[in-house]
XYZ file of C-alpha atoms in Angstrom:
470
model
C -21.194 -27.260 67.236
C -23.272 -24.572 65.218
C -22.379 -21.591 63.611
C -23.195 -18.172 64.817
C -21.738 -16.027 62.677
C -22.234 -15.762 59.022
C -18.502 -14.340 57.422
C -18.379 -10.746 55.149
C -17.952 -13.323 51.990
C -18.947 -17.124 51.247
C -16.790 -19.979 53.184
C -15.729 -22.585 51.319
C -18.162 -25.710 51.069
C -17.055 -27.897 53.843
C -16.341 -32.020 52.700
C -19.549 -33.846 52.228
C -20.506 -36.849 54.313
C -19.940 -39.951 52.420
C -23.433 -40.223 50.352
C -24.837 -36.977 51.414
C -24.247 -36.017 47.833
C -22.553 -32.571 46.506
C -25.848 -31.478 45.940
C -26.853 -28.491 48.214
C -29.398 -28.940 51.421
C -32.881 -28.264 51.627
C -32.148 -24.462 51.814
C -35.236 -23.959 51.139
C -36.681 -25.011 53.884
C -34.247 -24.211 56.713
C -33.198 -20.333 55.709
C -30.134 -18.947 55.008
C -27.495 -20.743 54.399
C -24.594 -20.070 56.704
C -25.084 -23.785 58.241
C -26.025 -25.875 55.206
C -23.545 -27.549 53.202
C -23.873 -26.087 49.641
C -22.851 -27.635 47.163
C -20.286 -26.242 44.469
C -21.170 -28.346 41.167
C -24.510 -26.655 41.163
C -24.818 -23.600 42.599
C -21.707 -22.194 41.910
C -21.534 -22.291 37.892
C -22.906 -20.174 35.283
C -24.021 -22.317 33.110
C -26.495 -24.914 35.353
C -29.801 -24.101 36.445
C -31.577 -20.820 36.045
C -31.009 -17.730 37.937
C -32.120 -17.011 41.204
C -36.182 -16.306 40.925
C -36.650 -12.297 41.127
C -39.594 -10.262 42.315
C -42.203 -8.806 40.306
C -41.528 -5.418 41.475
C -37.864 -5.948 40.766
C -39.009 -7.345 37.215
C -41.483 -3.899 36.399
C -38.541 -1.740 37.046
C -35.825 -3.134 35.055
C -38.727 -3.480 32.364
C -39.473 -0.165 32.654
C -35.411 0.682 31.910
C -34.673 -2.008 29.339
C -38.336 -1.748 27.112
C -38.139 1.837 26.281
C -34.291 1.528 25.094
C -35.471 -1.394 23.342
C -37.614 0.441 21.938
C -35.400 3.146 20.793
C -33.197 0.773 19.507
C -35.455 -1.162 17.359
C -36.685 3.227 15.649
C -33.269 4.270 15.176
C -32.685 0.886 13.017
C -36.114 1.296 11.116
C -35.156 5.601 10.838
C -31.582 4.865 9.882
C -31.946 1.728 7.539
C -29.356 2.352 4.789
C -30.884 -0.458 2.381
C -28.134 -0.937 0.973
C -24.833 0.809 0.368
C -24.578 3.596 -2.745
C -23.188 2.956 -6.003
C -19.855 4.208 -7.361
C -17.289 4.188 -10.130
C -14.518 1.693 -9.637
C -11.341 3.568 -8.870
C -8.935 0.396 -10.261
C -7.479 1.439 -6.275
C -6.415 -0.988 -3.698
C -9.679 -2.982 -2.855
C -11.905 -1.209 -5.136
C -11.270 -2.905 -8.305
C -12.548 -5.892 -9.844
C -11.190 -9.077 -9.023
C -11.619 -13.090 -10.064
C -10.759 -16.681 -8.765
C -7.602 -18.118 -11.080
C -5.886 -20.425 -11.022
C -1.826 -21.237 -11.956
C -1.887 -23.652 -14.814
C 1.882 -23.878 -15.250
C 5.341 -22.291 -13.910
C 8.769 -22.384 -15.815
C 12.197 -21.016 -14.949
C 13.075 -18.143 -17.426
C 15.662 -15.763 -17.257
C 15.658 -12.448 -15.767
C 17.713 -10.617 -18.248
C 16.222 -11.646 -21.007
C 12.400 -11.314 -19.870
C 9.900 -14.072 -19.780
C 7.321 -13.199 -21.559
C 4.214 -10.746 -21.516
C 2.562 -9.605 -18.312
C 3.237 -7.813 -15.267
C 5.165 -8.928 -11.710
C 3.200 -10.185 -9.437
C 0.773 -8.397 -7.601
C 1.077 -5.041 -10.042
C -2.091 -4.844 -12.004
C -0.727 -1.595 -13.635
C 1.976 -3.202 -15.350
C 4.942 -0.581 -14.060
C 8.170 -2.687 -13.147
C 7.617 -5.220 -16.199
C 10.715 -4.942 -17.120
C 13.341 -7.803 -14.332
C 15.775 -5.530 -12.467
C 18.047 -8.599 -11.312
C 19.678 -11.575 -11.427
C 19.468 -12.720 -8.010
C 18.330 -16.270 -9.636
C 16.135 -17.625 -12.068
C 12.852 -15.989 -12.813
C 9.296 -17.609 -13.200
C 6.824 -17.549 -15.574
C 3.436 -18.660 -14.204
C 0.897 -19.031 -17.454
C -2.621 -18.342 -15.094
C -5.903 -19.323 -16.317
C -8.964 -17.389 -15.057
C -11.923 -19.814 -13.749
C -15.008 -17.207 -13.020
C -16.439 -13.748 -15.367
C -17.210 -13.709 -18.807
C -13.440 -14.191 -19.302
C -13.578 -17.805 -18.055
C -10.985 -20.151 -19.582
C -8.760 -17.315 -20.619
C -5.140 -17.546 -19.887
C -2.624 -15.154 -19.156
C 1.591 -14.984 -18.049
C 2.946 -13.614 -15.159
C 6.297 -12.706 -14.498
C 7.313 -13.103 -10.663
C 10.931 -11.983 -9.307
C 13.483 -14.273 -7.494
C 13.110 -11.652 -4.508
C 9.236 -11.118 -4.439
C 7.578 -12.070 -1.293
C 5.180 -14.229 -3.067
C 5.911 -17.050 -5.307
C 3.450 -19.194 -7.433
C 3.569 -22.343 -8.055
C 1.492 -24.931 -10.248
C -1.950 -25.678 -8.785
C -1.852 -22.575 -6.684
C -5.504 -20.895 -6.606
C -5.271 -17.197 -7.118
C -7.037 -13.727 -6.423
C -6.331 -11.846 -10.048
C -7.020 -8.552 -10.529
C -9.084 -6.973 -13.976
C -8.516 -3.728 -15.270
C -10.964 -3.193 -18.794
C -9.416 -0.365 -19.460
C -6.213 -1.130 -20.011
C -4.262 -3.429 -23.017
C -5.214 -6.766 -23.487
C -2.701 -8.566 -22.534
C -2.420 -6.091 -19.221
C -5.825 -6.651 -18.447
C -5.576 -9.443 -15.379
C -2.054 -9.633 -13.032
C -2.454 -11.843 -9.453
C -2.725 -9.979 -6.788
C -3.172 -12.042 -4.081
C -3.346 -16.207 -3.045
C -6.946 -17.664 -2.404
C -7.155 -18.407 0.920
C -11.093 -19.778 0.579
C -10.026 -22.764 2.138
C -8.014 -22.862 4.920
C -10.412 -19.751 6.154
C -13.301 -21.283 6.295
C -11.347 -24.606 8.004
C -10.252 -22.548 10.503
C -13.846 -21.487 11.174
C -15.268 -24.522 11.101
C -12.423 -25.907 13.821
C -14.065 -22.709 16.156
C -17.407 -23.652 15.997
C -16.707 -27.342 16.752
C -14.503 -26.084 19.366
C -17.228 -23.522 20.736
C -20.636 -26.565 20.467
C -18.617 -29.066 22.240
C -17.123 -27.217 24.859
C -20.587 -24.815 25.226
C -22.714 -27.385 24.357
C -26.295 -25.157 23.907
C -24.854 -22.514 25.153
C -22.037 -22.542 22.343
C -24.615 -22.783 19.773
C -26.438 -19.876 21.187
C -23.479 -17.816 21.145
C -22.351 -19.143 17.370
C -25.988 -17.422 16.356
C -25.315 -14.968 17.695
C -21.988 -13.974 16.426
C -23.709 -14.347 12.858
C -26.875 -11.992 13.884
C -23.311 -9.521 14.830
C -22.411 -10.030 11.669
C -25.678 -9.528 10.024
C -26.099 -6.321 11.896
C -22.376 -4.683 10.992
C -22.848 -5.672 7.476
C -26.359 -5.048 6.467
C -26.717 -1.898 8.783
C -23.317 0.009 10.214
C -21.341 0.009 7.335
C -23.868 0.558 4.669
C -25.445 3.746 6.757
C -22.350 4.774 7.000
C -21.350 4.896 3.566
C -25.139 6.388 2.893
C -23.860 9.708 4.867
C -25.930 8.515 8.381
C -23.682 10.134 11.377
C -21.517 7.744 12.241
C -21.794 8.175 15.977
C -25.524 8.034 16.011
C -24.914 4.569 13.759
C -22.472 3.345 15.471
C -24.894 3.290 19.241
C -28.197 1.850 17.543
C -26.110 -0.893 16.083
C -23.671 -1.381 18.912
C -27.332 -2.028 21.157
C -28.645 -4.217 18.709
C -26.002 -6.637 18.693
C -26.393 -6.038 23.085
C -29.507 -6.873 23.250
C -29.536 -9.847 20.860
C -26.186 -11.067 21.774
C -26.810 -11.030 25.243
C -30.407 -12.445 26.034
C -29.409 -14.954 23.162
C -26.582 -16.354 25.059
C -27.394 -15.764 28.388
C -31.165 -15.861 28.376
C -34.077 -13.588 29.443
C -33.093 -12.955 32.811
C -32.871 -10.436 35.709
C -29.374 -11.467 35.885
C -28.900 -10.911 32.101
C -31.158 -7.435 32.480
C -28.328 -6.273 34.988
C -25.795 -7.087 32.448
C -26.876 -4.931 29.732
C -27.841 -2.339 32.250
C -23.605 -2.274 33.252
C -23.051 -2.242 29.316
C -25.508 0.441 28.497
C -23.953 2.801 31.066
C -20.083 2.183 30.304
C -20.905 2.446 26.495
C -22.060 5.774 27.174
C -19.348 6.512 29.171
C -16.882 5.834 26.365
C -19.527 7.090 23.593
C -18.802 11.081 26.177
C -15.095 10.605 26.851
C -14.269 9.429 22.921
C -16.109 12.283 21.668
C -14.271 15.030 24.148
C -10.627 13.864 23.552
C -11.137 13.363 19.712
C -11.968 16.520 19.026
C -9.650 17.793 21.998
C -6.877 16.283 19.986
C -8.262 17.328 16.755
C -8.039 13.851 15.026
C -8.823 13.576 11.619
C -9.272 9.713 11.487
C -8.041 10.151 7.722
C -4.481 8.750 8.658
C -3.818 5.507 6.642
C -4.104 4.455 2.372
C -7.212 3.034 3.411
C -9.118 5.962 5.156
C -7.554 8.101 2.858
C -9.478 5.798 -0.112
C -13.119 5.610 1.716
C -13.110 9.625 2.444
C -11.438 10.139 -1.691
C -14.679 8.160 -2.958
C -17.196 9.431 0.085
C -16.829 12.756 0.994
C -19.319 13.356 3.081
C -18.620 10.742 5.858
C -17.354 12.068 8.738
C -13.641 10.428 9.636
C -14.086 11.380 13.105
C -17.009 10.446 13.664
C -16.254 7.080 12.196
C -13.094 6.386 14.301
C -15.469 6.828 17.208
C -18.124 4.477 16.101
C -15.049 2.411 15.389
C -13.765 3.171 19.042
C -17.115 1.916 21.072
C -17.774 -0.735 18.577
C -14.401 -2.218 19.575
C -14.903 -2.159 23.545
C -18.629 -3.626 23.385
C -17.007 -7.366 22.855
C -15.295 -6.682 25.531
C -17.569 -4.935 27.834
C -19.914 -8.019 27.487
C -17.624 -10.115 29.109
C -17.229 -7.600 32.168
C -20.681 -7.555 32.374
C -21.910 -10.593 32.107
C -18.677 -12.195 34.523
C -19.477 -9.486 36.919
C -23.872 -10.321 37.143
C -23.021 -13.891 37.333
C -20.183 -13.579 40.418
C -22.679 -11.555 42.787
C -25.212 -13.866 41.888
C -24.165 -16.558 42.549
C -22.295 -14.765 46.332
C -25.545 -14.072 46.750
C -27.177 -17.937 46.325
C -24.095 -19.567 48.701
C -24.718 -16.883 51.421
C -28.121 -15.145 50.757
C -27.686 -13.618 54.202
C -25.148 -10.775 52.515
C -27.000 -7.440 52.066
C -25.932 -5.724 49.084
C -22.712 -3.763 50.497
C -21.085 -7.727 51.589
C -22.138 -8.616 47.990
C -20.529 -5.353 46.657
C -17.445 -6.009 48.526
C -17.173 -9.609 47.445
C -17.863 -9.118 44.183
C -14.979 -5.673 43.567
C -12.457 -7.891 44.589
C -13.005 -9.909 42.276
C -13.526 -7.146 39.780
C -10.595 -6.031 40.369
C -8.335 -9.318 39.058
C -10.850 -9.141 36.155
C -9.889 -5.328 35.481
C -6.125 -6.000 35.367
C -6.057 -8.462 32.736
C -8.960 -7.383 30.864
C -6.944 -3.942 30.598
C -4.025 -5.234 29.315
C -5.880 -7.823 26.700
C -6.850 -4.648 25.046
C -4.159 -2.588 25.375
C -1.555 -5.528 23.936
C -4.119 -5.946 21.195
C -4.197 -3.096 20.099
C -0.147 -3.073 20.018
C -0.245 -5.773 18.207
C -2.061 -4.255 15.387
C -0.319 -1.454 15.388
C 3.258 -3.553 15.555
C 4.565 -2.530 12.523
C 3.896 1.084 12.610
C 5.603 0.917 15.809
C 8.504 -0.973 13.950
C 8.864 2.638 11.808
C 9.220 4.812 14.627
C 12.017 2.661 16.110
C 13.742 2.444 12.764
C 13.583 6.923 12.530
C 15.179 6.792 16.206
C 12.183 8.736 16.857
C 12.089 10.219 20.251
C 8.754 8.970 22.751
C 6.750 12.109 23.006
C 6.968 12.459 19.798
C 5.527 9.008 18.702
C 3.164 9.213 20.844
C 1.955 12.726 19.632
C 1.799 11.581 16.009
C -1.733 11.249 14.845
C -1.716 7.663 14.152
C -0.105 6.813 17.210
C -2.547 9.399 18.901
C -5.400 7.221 17.703
C -4.358 3.659 18.891
C -3.743 5.718 22.004
C -6.881 7.340 22.495
C -9.126 4.921 21.189
C -7.201 2.239 24.191
C -7.399 4.377 26.710
C -10.810 5.382 26.171
C -11.898 2.030 25.743
C -9.973 0.850 29.361
C -11.930 3.579 30.885
C -14.835 2.395 29.910
C -13.715 -1.162 30.976
C -12.714 -0.368 34.152
C -15.803 1.980 35.076
C -18.230 -1.061 33.950
C -16.784 -3.465 37.056
C -17.744 -1.157 39.927
C -21.212 0.090 37.813
C -22.259 -3.559 36.998
C -21.303 -4.903 40.506
C -23.325 -1.600 41.746
C -26.005 -2.672 39.947
C -26.438 -6.441 40.660
C -25.770 -6.442 43.914
C -28.711 -4.164 44.469
C -31.015 -5.615 42.309
C -30.333 -9.198 44.305
C -30.201 -8.113 47.780
C -33.562 -6.229 47.029
C -34.979 -9.309 46.535
C -35.187 -11.280 49.522
C -38.019 -13.824 49.829
C -40.395 -13.093 52.568
C -39.356 -15.264 56.004
C -41.409 -18.947 55.677
C -41.494 -19.072 52.108
C -40.304 -21.316 49.857
C -38.285 -20.819 46.160
C -40.368 -21.821 43.396
C -39.579 -25.903 42.813
C -37.673 -25.445 39.352
C -35.581 -22.910 41.042
C -34.446 -24.552 44.242
C -32.085 -26.567 44.269
C -32.408 -30.535 44.035
C -30.580 -32.451 46.423
C -27.677 -35.178 44.369
C -29.138 -38.550 44.430
C -28.076 -40.761 47.614
C -28.056 -38.290 49.609
C -31.316 -36.733 52.095
C -29.851 -32.771 51.907
C -30.225 -32.901 55.835
C -28.835 -29.582 57.847
C -25.034 -30.324 58.717
C -24.180 -30.995 62.188
C -20.900 -29.804 63.285
């Protein structure tokens, strides 16, 4: 019995006969795939085999859009390239202070009432509060050796109160702050533990996991991640510090990251180009909405110690523009995931059933996208909520009303950041799905024309790939 009607979406693959193999039959020679034995091991995987070929006309259309955009990004990078962060005099506040590496060589117990020798409590480079103030237990006097810098080998003592969060033990690797204008016995003070080894180990485990699971695609993803980090540290941050418009810098930098990461990870193909176009449209929407609502809500972007310090060191920086730049950059990573997934879904639906028109492809793709929207938006909201959890706890302790909390600038920034990014993510699904459906459905090969040998699925060994009889 032969099937006479194509369903509006690809049916599940029928079981294969023994000996026929999991591969798809000679689909290029037998027309549309409604009656073929399609194997999911090949045609539904995002990482196996090349994408379906695209006609020369469609390649020209895509190139006509992306080539000028890429040229504009390169011109923007050259025009805005900062050449390094501008110099400034260190304030000695927060992260803006000189630091060295050191080692705790000895720890002894001393009486808190009697004091413990010279030095400020751990984490207090100013020396304030050096006098012990409680007797909840014995204090500790740590001897610390400086391991780097011009004072390498010099030792100093550090008094650690029993109720301090960070306690010191012999052999600990620590970071010490250096203040050259302070009295000699108070020039150094412990500010933090040295976490280089555990952080490097965790990064190594992550890299190994990505390569083992992703293989070559995983290697390319790690390379793209490194390039993205370089663009961020060598272009975006120094350009903002030089006084360039943060929004313009973020748009150019994000576009460069998007082009490099997507094409490097997913290859130079029409499928990737459609994902790039969908990402670009969504980023533009996020930029417009973010600019509108940040201005409408009168958000200054200067709401905590870090932004206050930046504004104090570089008063020329537009802090509200910096906030908008953060919204755009923060949304880019999730946008890439949405657009690539939707494009791949539409392409695979077309591969499974080449007779589907663009409307049928769009309807099937958008059903997949709805599930993606639900999970991605929830992920984004929870990520921002987790980052702002200490702040939310403070409002909870103060027993402030929900309206008061939501409209305060600290929380309003996170709300605008979350909702604007989420609107861009939601819009990316129908936009990218429609673009992919239009491109792939307009690329039907002429009747009787077989696909190139390199793009045609190959039957598995042991099977002849003949048409299934029903």
